[in-house]
Structure formats: C-alpha cells, structure tokens
Tab-separated table of C-alpha atoms and ligand atoms in Angstrom:
chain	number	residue	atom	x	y	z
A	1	UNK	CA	0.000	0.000	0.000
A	2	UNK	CA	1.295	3.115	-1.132
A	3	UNK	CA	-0.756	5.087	2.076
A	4	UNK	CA	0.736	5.260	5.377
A	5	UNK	CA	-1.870	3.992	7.682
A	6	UNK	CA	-3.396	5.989	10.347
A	7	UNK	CA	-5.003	5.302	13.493
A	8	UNK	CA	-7.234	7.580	14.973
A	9	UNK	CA	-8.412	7.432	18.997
A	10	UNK	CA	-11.941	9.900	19.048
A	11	UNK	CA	-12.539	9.906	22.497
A	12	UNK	CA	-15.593	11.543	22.298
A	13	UNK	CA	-16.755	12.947	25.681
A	14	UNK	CA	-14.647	11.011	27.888
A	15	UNK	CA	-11.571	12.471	30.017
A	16	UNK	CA	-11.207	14.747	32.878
A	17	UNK	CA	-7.592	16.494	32.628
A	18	UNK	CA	-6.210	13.511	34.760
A	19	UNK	CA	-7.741	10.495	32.961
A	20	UNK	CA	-6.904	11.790	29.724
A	21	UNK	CA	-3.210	12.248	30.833
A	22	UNK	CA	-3.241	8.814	31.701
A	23	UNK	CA	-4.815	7.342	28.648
A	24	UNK	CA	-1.726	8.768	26.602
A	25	UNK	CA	0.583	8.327	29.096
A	26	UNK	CA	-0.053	4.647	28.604
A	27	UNK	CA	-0.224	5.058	24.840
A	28	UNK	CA	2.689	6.621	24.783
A	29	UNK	CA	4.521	3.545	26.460
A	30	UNK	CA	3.031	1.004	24.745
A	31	UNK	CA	4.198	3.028	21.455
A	32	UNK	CA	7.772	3.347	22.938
A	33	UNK	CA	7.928	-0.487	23.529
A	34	UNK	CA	7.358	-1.416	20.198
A	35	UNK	CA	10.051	1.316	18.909
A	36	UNK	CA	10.669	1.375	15.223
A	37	UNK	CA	7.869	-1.746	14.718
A	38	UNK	CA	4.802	0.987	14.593
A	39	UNK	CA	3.686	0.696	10.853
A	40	UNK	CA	1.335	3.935	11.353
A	41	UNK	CA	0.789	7.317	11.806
A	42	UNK	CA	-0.805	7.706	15.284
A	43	UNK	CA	-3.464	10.275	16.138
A	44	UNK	CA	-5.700	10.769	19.194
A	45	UNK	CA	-8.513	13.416	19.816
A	46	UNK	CA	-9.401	14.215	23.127
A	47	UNK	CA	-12.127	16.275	24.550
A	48	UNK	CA	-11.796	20.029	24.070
A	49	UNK	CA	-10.935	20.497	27.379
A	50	UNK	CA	-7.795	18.226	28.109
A	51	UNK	CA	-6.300	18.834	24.441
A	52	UNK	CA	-3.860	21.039	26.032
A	53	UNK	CA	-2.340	18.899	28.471
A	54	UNK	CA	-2.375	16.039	26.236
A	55	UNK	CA	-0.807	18.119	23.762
A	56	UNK	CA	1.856	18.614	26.981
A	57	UNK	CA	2.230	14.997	27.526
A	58	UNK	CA	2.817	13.976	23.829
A	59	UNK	CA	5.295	16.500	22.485
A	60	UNK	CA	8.230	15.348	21.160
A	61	UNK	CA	6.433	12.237	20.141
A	62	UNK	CA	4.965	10.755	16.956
A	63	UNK	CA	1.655	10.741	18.341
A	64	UNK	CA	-0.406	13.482	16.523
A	65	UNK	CA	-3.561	15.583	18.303
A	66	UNK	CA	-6.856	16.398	16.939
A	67	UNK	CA	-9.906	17.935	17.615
A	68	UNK	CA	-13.271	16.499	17.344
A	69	UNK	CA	-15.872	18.969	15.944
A	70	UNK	CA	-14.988	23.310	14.983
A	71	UNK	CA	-16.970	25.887	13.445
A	72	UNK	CA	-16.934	26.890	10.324
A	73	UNK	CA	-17.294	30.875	10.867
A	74	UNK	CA	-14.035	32.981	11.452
A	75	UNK	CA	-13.700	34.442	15.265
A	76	UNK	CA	-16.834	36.502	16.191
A	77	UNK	CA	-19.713	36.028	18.375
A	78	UNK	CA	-20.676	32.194	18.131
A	79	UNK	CA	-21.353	31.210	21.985
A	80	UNK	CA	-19.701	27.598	22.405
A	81	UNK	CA	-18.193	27.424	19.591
A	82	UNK	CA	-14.219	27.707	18.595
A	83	UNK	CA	-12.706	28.316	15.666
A	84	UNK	CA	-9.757	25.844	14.170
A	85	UNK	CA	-7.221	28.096	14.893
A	86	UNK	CA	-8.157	27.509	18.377
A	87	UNK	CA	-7.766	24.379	17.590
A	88	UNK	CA	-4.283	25.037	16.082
A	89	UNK	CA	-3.048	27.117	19.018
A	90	UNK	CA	-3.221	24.194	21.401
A	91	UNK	CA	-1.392	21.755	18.796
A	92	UNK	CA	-4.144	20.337	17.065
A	93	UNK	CA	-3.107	18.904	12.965
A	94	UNK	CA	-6.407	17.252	12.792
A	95	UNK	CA	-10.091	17.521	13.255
A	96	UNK	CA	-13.101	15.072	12.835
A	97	UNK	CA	-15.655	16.608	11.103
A	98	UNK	CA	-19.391	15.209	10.426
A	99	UNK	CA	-19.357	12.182	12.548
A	100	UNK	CA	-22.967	10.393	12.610
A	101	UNK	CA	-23.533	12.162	16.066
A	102	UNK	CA	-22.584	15.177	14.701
A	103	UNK	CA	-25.095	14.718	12.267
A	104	UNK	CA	-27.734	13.109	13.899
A	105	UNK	CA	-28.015	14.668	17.648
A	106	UNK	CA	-27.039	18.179	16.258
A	107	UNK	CA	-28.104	18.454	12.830
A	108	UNK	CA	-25.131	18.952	10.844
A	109	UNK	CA	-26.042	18.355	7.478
A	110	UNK	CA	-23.390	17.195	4.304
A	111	UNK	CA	-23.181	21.288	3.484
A	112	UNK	CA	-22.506	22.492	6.689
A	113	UNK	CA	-19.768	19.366	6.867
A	114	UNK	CA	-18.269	20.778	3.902
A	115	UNK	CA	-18.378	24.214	4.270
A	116	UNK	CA	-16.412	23.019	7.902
A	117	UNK	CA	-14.128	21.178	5.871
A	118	UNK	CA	-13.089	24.447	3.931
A	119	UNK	CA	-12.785	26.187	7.036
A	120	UNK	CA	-10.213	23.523	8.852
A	121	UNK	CA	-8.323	24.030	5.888
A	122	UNK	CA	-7.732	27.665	6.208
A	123	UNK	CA	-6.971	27.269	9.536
A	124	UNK	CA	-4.578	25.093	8.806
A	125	UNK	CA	-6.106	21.361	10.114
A	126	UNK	CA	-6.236	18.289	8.115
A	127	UNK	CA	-9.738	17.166	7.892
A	128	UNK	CA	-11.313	14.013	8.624
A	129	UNK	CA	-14.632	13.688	7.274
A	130	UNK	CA	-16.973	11.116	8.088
A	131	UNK	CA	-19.599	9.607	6.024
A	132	UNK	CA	-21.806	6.280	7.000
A	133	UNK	CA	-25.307	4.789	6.107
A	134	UNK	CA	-27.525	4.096	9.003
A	135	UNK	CA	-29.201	0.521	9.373
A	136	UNK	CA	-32.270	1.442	8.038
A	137	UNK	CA	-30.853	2.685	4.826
A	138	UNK	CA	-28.705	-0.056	4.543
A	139	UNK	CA	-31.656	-2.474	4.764
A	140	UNK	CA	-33.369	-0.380	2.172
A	141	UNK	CA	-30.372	-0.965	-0.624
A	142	UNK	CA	-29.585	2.830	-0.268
A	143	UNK	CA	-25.993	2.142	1.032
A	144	UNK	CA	-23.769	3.541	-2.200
A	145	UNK	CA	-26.308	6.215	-2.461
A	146	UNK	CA	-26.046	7.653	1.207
A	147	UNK	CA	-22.036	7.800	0.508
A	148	UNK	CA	-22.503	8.998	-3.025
A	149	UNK	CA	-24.562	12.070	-1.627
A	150	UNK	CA	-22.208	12.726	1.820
A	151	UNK	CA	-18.959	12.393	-0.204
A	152	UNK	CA	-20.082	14.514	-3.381
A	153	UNK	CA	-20.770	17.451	-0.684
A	154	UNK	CA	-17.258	17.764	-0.037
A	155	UNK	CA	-16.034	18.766	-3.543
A	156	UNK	CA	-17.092	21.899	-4.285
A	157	UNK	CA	-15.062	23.466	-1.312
A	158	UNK	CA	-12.136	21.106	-1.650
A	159	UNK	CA	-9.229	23.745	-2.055
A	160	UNK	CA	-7.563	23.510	-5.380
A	161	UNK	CA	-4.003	23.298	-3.996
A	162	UNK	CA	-2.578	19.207	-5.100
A	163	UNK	CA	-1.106	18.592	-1.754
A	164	UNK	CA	-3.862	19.975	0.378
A	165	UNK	CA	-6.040	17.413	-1.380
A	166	UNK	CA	-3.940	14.995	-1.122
A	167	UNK	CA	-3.758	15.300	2.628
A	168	UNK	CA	-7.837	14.760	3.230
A	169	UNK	CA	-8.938	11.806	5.163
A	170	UNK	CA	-12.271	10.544	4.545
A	171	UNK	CA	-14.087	7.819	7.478
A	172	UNK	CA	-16.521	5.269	6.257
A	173	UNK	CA	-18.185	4.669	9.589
A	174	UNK	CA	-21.910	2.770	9.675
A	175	UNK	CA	-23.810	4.332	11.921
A	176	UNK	CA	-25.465	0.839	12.948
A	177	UNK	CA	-21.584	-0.245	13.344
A	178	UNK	CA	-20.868	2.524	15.726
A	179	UNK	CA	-20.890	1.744	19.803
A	180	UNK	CA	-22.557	-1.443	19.049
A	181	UNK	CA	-20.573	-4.012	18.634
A	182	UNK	CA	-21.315	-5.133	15.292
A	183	UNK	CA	-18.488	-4.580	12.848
A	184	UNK	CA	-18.685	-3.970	8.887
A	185	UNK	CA	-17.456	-7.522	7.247
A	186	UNK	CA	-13.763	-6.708	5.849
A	187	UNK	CA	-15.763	-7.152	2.569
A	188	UNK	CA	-18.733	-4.717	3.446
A	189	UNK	CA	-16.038	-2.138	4.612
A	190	UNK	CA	-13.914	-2.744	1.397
A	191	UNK	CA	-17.356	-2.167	-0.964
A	192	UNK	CA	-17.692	1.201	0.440
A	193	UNK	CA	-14.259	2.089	0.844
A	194	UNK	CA	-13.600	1.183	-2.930
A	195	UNK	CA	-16.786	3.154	-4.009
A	196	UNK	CA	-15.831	5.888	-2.509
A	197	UNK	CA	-12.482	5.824	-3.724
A	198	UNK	CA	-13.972	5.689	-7.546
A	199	UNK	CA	-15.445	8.844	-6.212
A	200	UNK	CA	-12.391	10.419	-5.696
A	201	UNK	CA	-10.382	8.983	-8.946
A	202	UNK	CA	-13.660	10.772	-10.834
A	203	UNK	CA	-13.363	13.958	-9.697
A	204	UNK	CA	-9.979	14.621	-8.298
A	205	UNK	CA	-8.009	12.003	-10.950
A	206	UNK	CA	-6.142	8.905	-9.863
A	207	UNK	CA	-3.004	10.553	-8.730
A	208	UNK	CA	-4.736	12.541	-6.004
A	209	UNK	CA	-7.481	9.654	-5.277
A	210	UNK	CA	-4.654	7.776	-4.219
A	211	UNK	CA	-3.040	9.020	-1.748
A	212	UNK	CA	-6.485	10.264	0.365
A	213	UNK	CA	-6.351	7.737	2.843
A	214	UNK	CA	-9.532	6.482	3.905
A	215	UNK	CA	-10.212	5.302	7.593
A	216	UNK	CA	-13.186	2.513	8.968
A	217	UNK	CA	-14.738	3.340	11.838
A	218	UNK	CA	-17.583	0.917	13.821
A	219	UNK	CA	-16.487	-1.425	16.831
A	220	UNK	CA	-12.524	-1.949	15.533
A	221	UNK	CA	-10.888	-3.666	18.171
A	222	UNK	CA	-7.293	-5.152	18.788
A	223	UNK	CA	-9.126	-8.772	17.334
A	224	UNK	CA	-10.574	-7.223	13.969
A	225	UNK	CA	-8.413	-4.567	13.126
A	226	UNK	CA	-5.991	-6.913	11.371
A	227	UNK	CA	-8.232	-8.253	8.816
A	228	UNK	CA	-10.145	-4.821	8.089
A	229	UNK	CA	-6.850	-3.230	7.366
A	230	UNK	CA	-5.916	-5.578	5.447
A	231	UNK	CA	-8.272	-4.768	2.656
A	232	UNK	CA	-6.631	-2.868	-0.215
A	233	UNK	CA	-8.796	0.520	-0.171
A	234	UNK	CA	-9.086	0.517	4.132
A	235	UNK	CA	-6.219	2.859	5.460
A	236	UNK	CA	-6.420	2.596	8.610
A	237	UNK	CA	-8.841	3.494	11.782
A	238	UNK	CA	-11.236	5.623	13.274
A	239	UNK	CA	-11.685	4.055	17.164
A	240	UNK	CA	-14.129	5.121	19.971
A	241	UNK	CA	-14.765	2.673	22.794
A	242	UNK	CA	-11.406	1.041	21.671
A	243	UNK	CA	-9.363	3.968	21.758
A	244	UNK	CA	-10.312	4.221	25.442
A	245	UNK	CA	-8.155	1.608	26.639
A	246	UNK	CA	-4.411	1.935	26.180
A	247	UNK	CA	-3.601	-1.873	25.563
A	248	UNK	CA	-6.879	-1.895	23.091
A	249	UNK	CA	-5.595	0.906	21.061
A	250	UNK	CA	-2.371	-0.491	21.148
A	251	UNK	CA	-3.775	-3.742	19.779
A	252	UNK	CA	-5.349	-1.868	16.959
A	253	UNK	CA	-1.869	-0.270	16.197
A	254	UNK	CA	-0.415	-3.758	16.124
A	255	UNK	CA	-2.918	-4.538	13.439
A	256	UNK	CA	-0.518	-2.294	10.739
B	301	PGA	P1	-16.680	2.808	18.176
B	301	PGA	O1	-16.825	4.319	17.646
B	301	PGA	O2	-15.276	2.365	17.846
B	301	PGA	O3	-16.948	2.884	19.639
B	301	PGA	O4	-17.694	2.006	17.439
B	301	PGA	C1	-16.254	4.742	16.437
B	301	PGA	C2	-16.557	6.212	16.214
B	301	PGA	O5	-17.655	6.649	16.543
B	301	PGA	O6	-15.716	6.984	15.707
C-alpha cells in the first residue's frame, strides 16, 4: 500500500484532565515499547478540554492531536463554539468533522460538513470527514447512495491546492456499526471504501485519489483490526470505545 496507515483514537466525551493524561501516558509507552515496529501514523482526539495537556504529555512524540468537531465561521460572536485556529493554538493537525452524532443529535447536514471542511483548511487542520449509512438505509439498498450524496458534498469546497487534497482523510463509519458491537465484514467495509475511492479517482483524478487515505470506523478492536486493514482501499482506523483503553488501542496499532 502506497498510504501510510493511520489510526485515529476519538474519544468523544470522555476524560477529565487527569484520565486523559493517563490514557496517553499509557499510549505513549506502549508506542515506545514497540520502537521502530509501529507501521502507522498515530493520532488521538481528546475532549476540548484536556487537548492542552495532552498536547503537553505527547510533544516530542509521533503521536499526533486532533480535535473532534470546529466551526466553520471565522472568530466573532458564536457562543460555544471555537474556531480551528483555536484548535491550532493548542497543537491540534487534525479535526473530525461530520461524525454520525454530529449529524444526527445536532443536525449537521453534508453542506454544513463541507463548508467546515473548507474552514479547517484555512486554519490550517487536516480534515477528517466522516460519512456512513444508518441501518435502516442499509436495509433499504440505499448504502452507495447515502455515501454517493455525503462524499459529493465535499467537492465543491475542496481547495484547489494538489497537496492539500492529497492530505484529506475521509471515514466510512456505519452508523449501525458505531458503539454497538457489530463490525462492517472486511468485505462490506472494502465495498464502500472502494466506491468511494472511484469517487475520488472521478473527480480529483487517480493521482490525487490515491493518496487520500480512507479510515473505517464501527467497533474496531485489537481482534478485527488486522483483517479490516488488510483490505486494499481501508487505510487505517477511526476508534471510539477502543481507543479508550491503552492496551486496546495499542492492539489496533499492532494490526498495521
Ligand atoms: P466505536 O466508535 O469504535 O466505539 O464504534 C467509532 C466512532 O464513533 O468513531
């Protein structure tokens, strides 16, 4: 595979200052363990709150910080909201954007997700957009149609700049996959991950479509994560309950 994998800890709301030290704190020695044998790029994204002294514990390493949600608007009066360059400021090179909860407790819709997407990369943030089908519309047959519509919002405010589009990373995550215990197949994930990928050779050409790496997110654990990565068009990770536990996130590393 021509991608370097990545695997991304979304810790959602979980972590008071001192838990979330010691989550990476034991990432971080699991990772130094293993030395040189870590095939991936590592990334965790901790709640808004304890980025900072994450971002403290992690410096110097290879472990890289994100954010989980930003706005799209430019400093101002937005109550609870912060801007990527906050995000920036405390060491972020990531953010999640558009995960199903996102989308379905708060409404975000595919143009507000892109219009975000623009905005994390002015501020300087590589974006990871998520895209998924729900149960129901899988049932239906609507699967490819569901991605087709989430992943075609994102190209009209793709910069035009080769590298910067080169750098987006795109999560297939099924919502019914999500918290639940019930992974994608290695085959269901590879479907998607492929279709979207044509996606991306259509409108951005092959040279660019190929170096997006393109994450799967839904129950991964240490046991799975072998097999889904294995799949030609999977690149890696998105974790939640999983990235929770140092030694389980450290099994889903080991999976690279
Ligand atoms: P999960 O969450 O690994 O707990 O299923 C994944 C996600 O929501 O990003």
């Amino acid at each position: 595979m021509s991608r370097r994998g990545l695997v991304a800890g979304n810790w959602k709301m979980n972590g008071l200052i001192e838990a979330a030290d010691a989550l990476v704190s034991g990432i971080l020695a699991g990772l130094a363990q293993r030395g040189g044998k870590v095939q991936c790029d590592v990334l965790v994204c901790p709640p808004f709150t304890a980025i900072q002294s994450v971002g403290k514990r992690i410096a110097g390493s290879a472990i890289k910080l994100g954010g989980q949600n930003m706005s799209e608007h430019t400093p101002g009066a937005h109550t609870g909201e912060i801007t990527g360059q906050m995000l920036t400021n405390i060491g972020c090179s990531f953010v999640i954007l558009g995960h199903s909860e996102r989308r379905s407790m708060y409404g975000e819709d595919s143009q507000l997700v892109s219009r975000k997407m623009a905005s994390a990369y002015r501020d300087g943030l590589t974006p990871i957009v998520c895209v998924g089908e729900t149960l129901q519309e899988r049932e239906s047959g609507k699967t490819l149609d569901v991605i087709r519509g989430q992943v075609s919002a994102i190209f009209p405010n793709l910069p035009a700049d080769t590298a910067k589009r080169e750098q987006l990373v795109l999560a297939y995550e099924p919502v019914w996959a999500i918290g639940t215990g019930k992974t994608a197949s290695p085959e269901q994930a590879q479907e998607v991950h492929a279709f979207i990928r044509g996606m991306l050779v259509e409108q951005l050409g092959g040279g660019v479509a190929n170096k997006v790496r393109i994450l799967y997110g839904g129950s991964v654990k240490p046991d799975n994560a072998k097999v889904i990565f294995s799949k030609p068009d999977v690149d890696g990770g998105l974790i939640g309950g999983a990235a929770l536990k140092p030694e389980d996130f450290l099994g889903i590393i080991d999976g690279f």
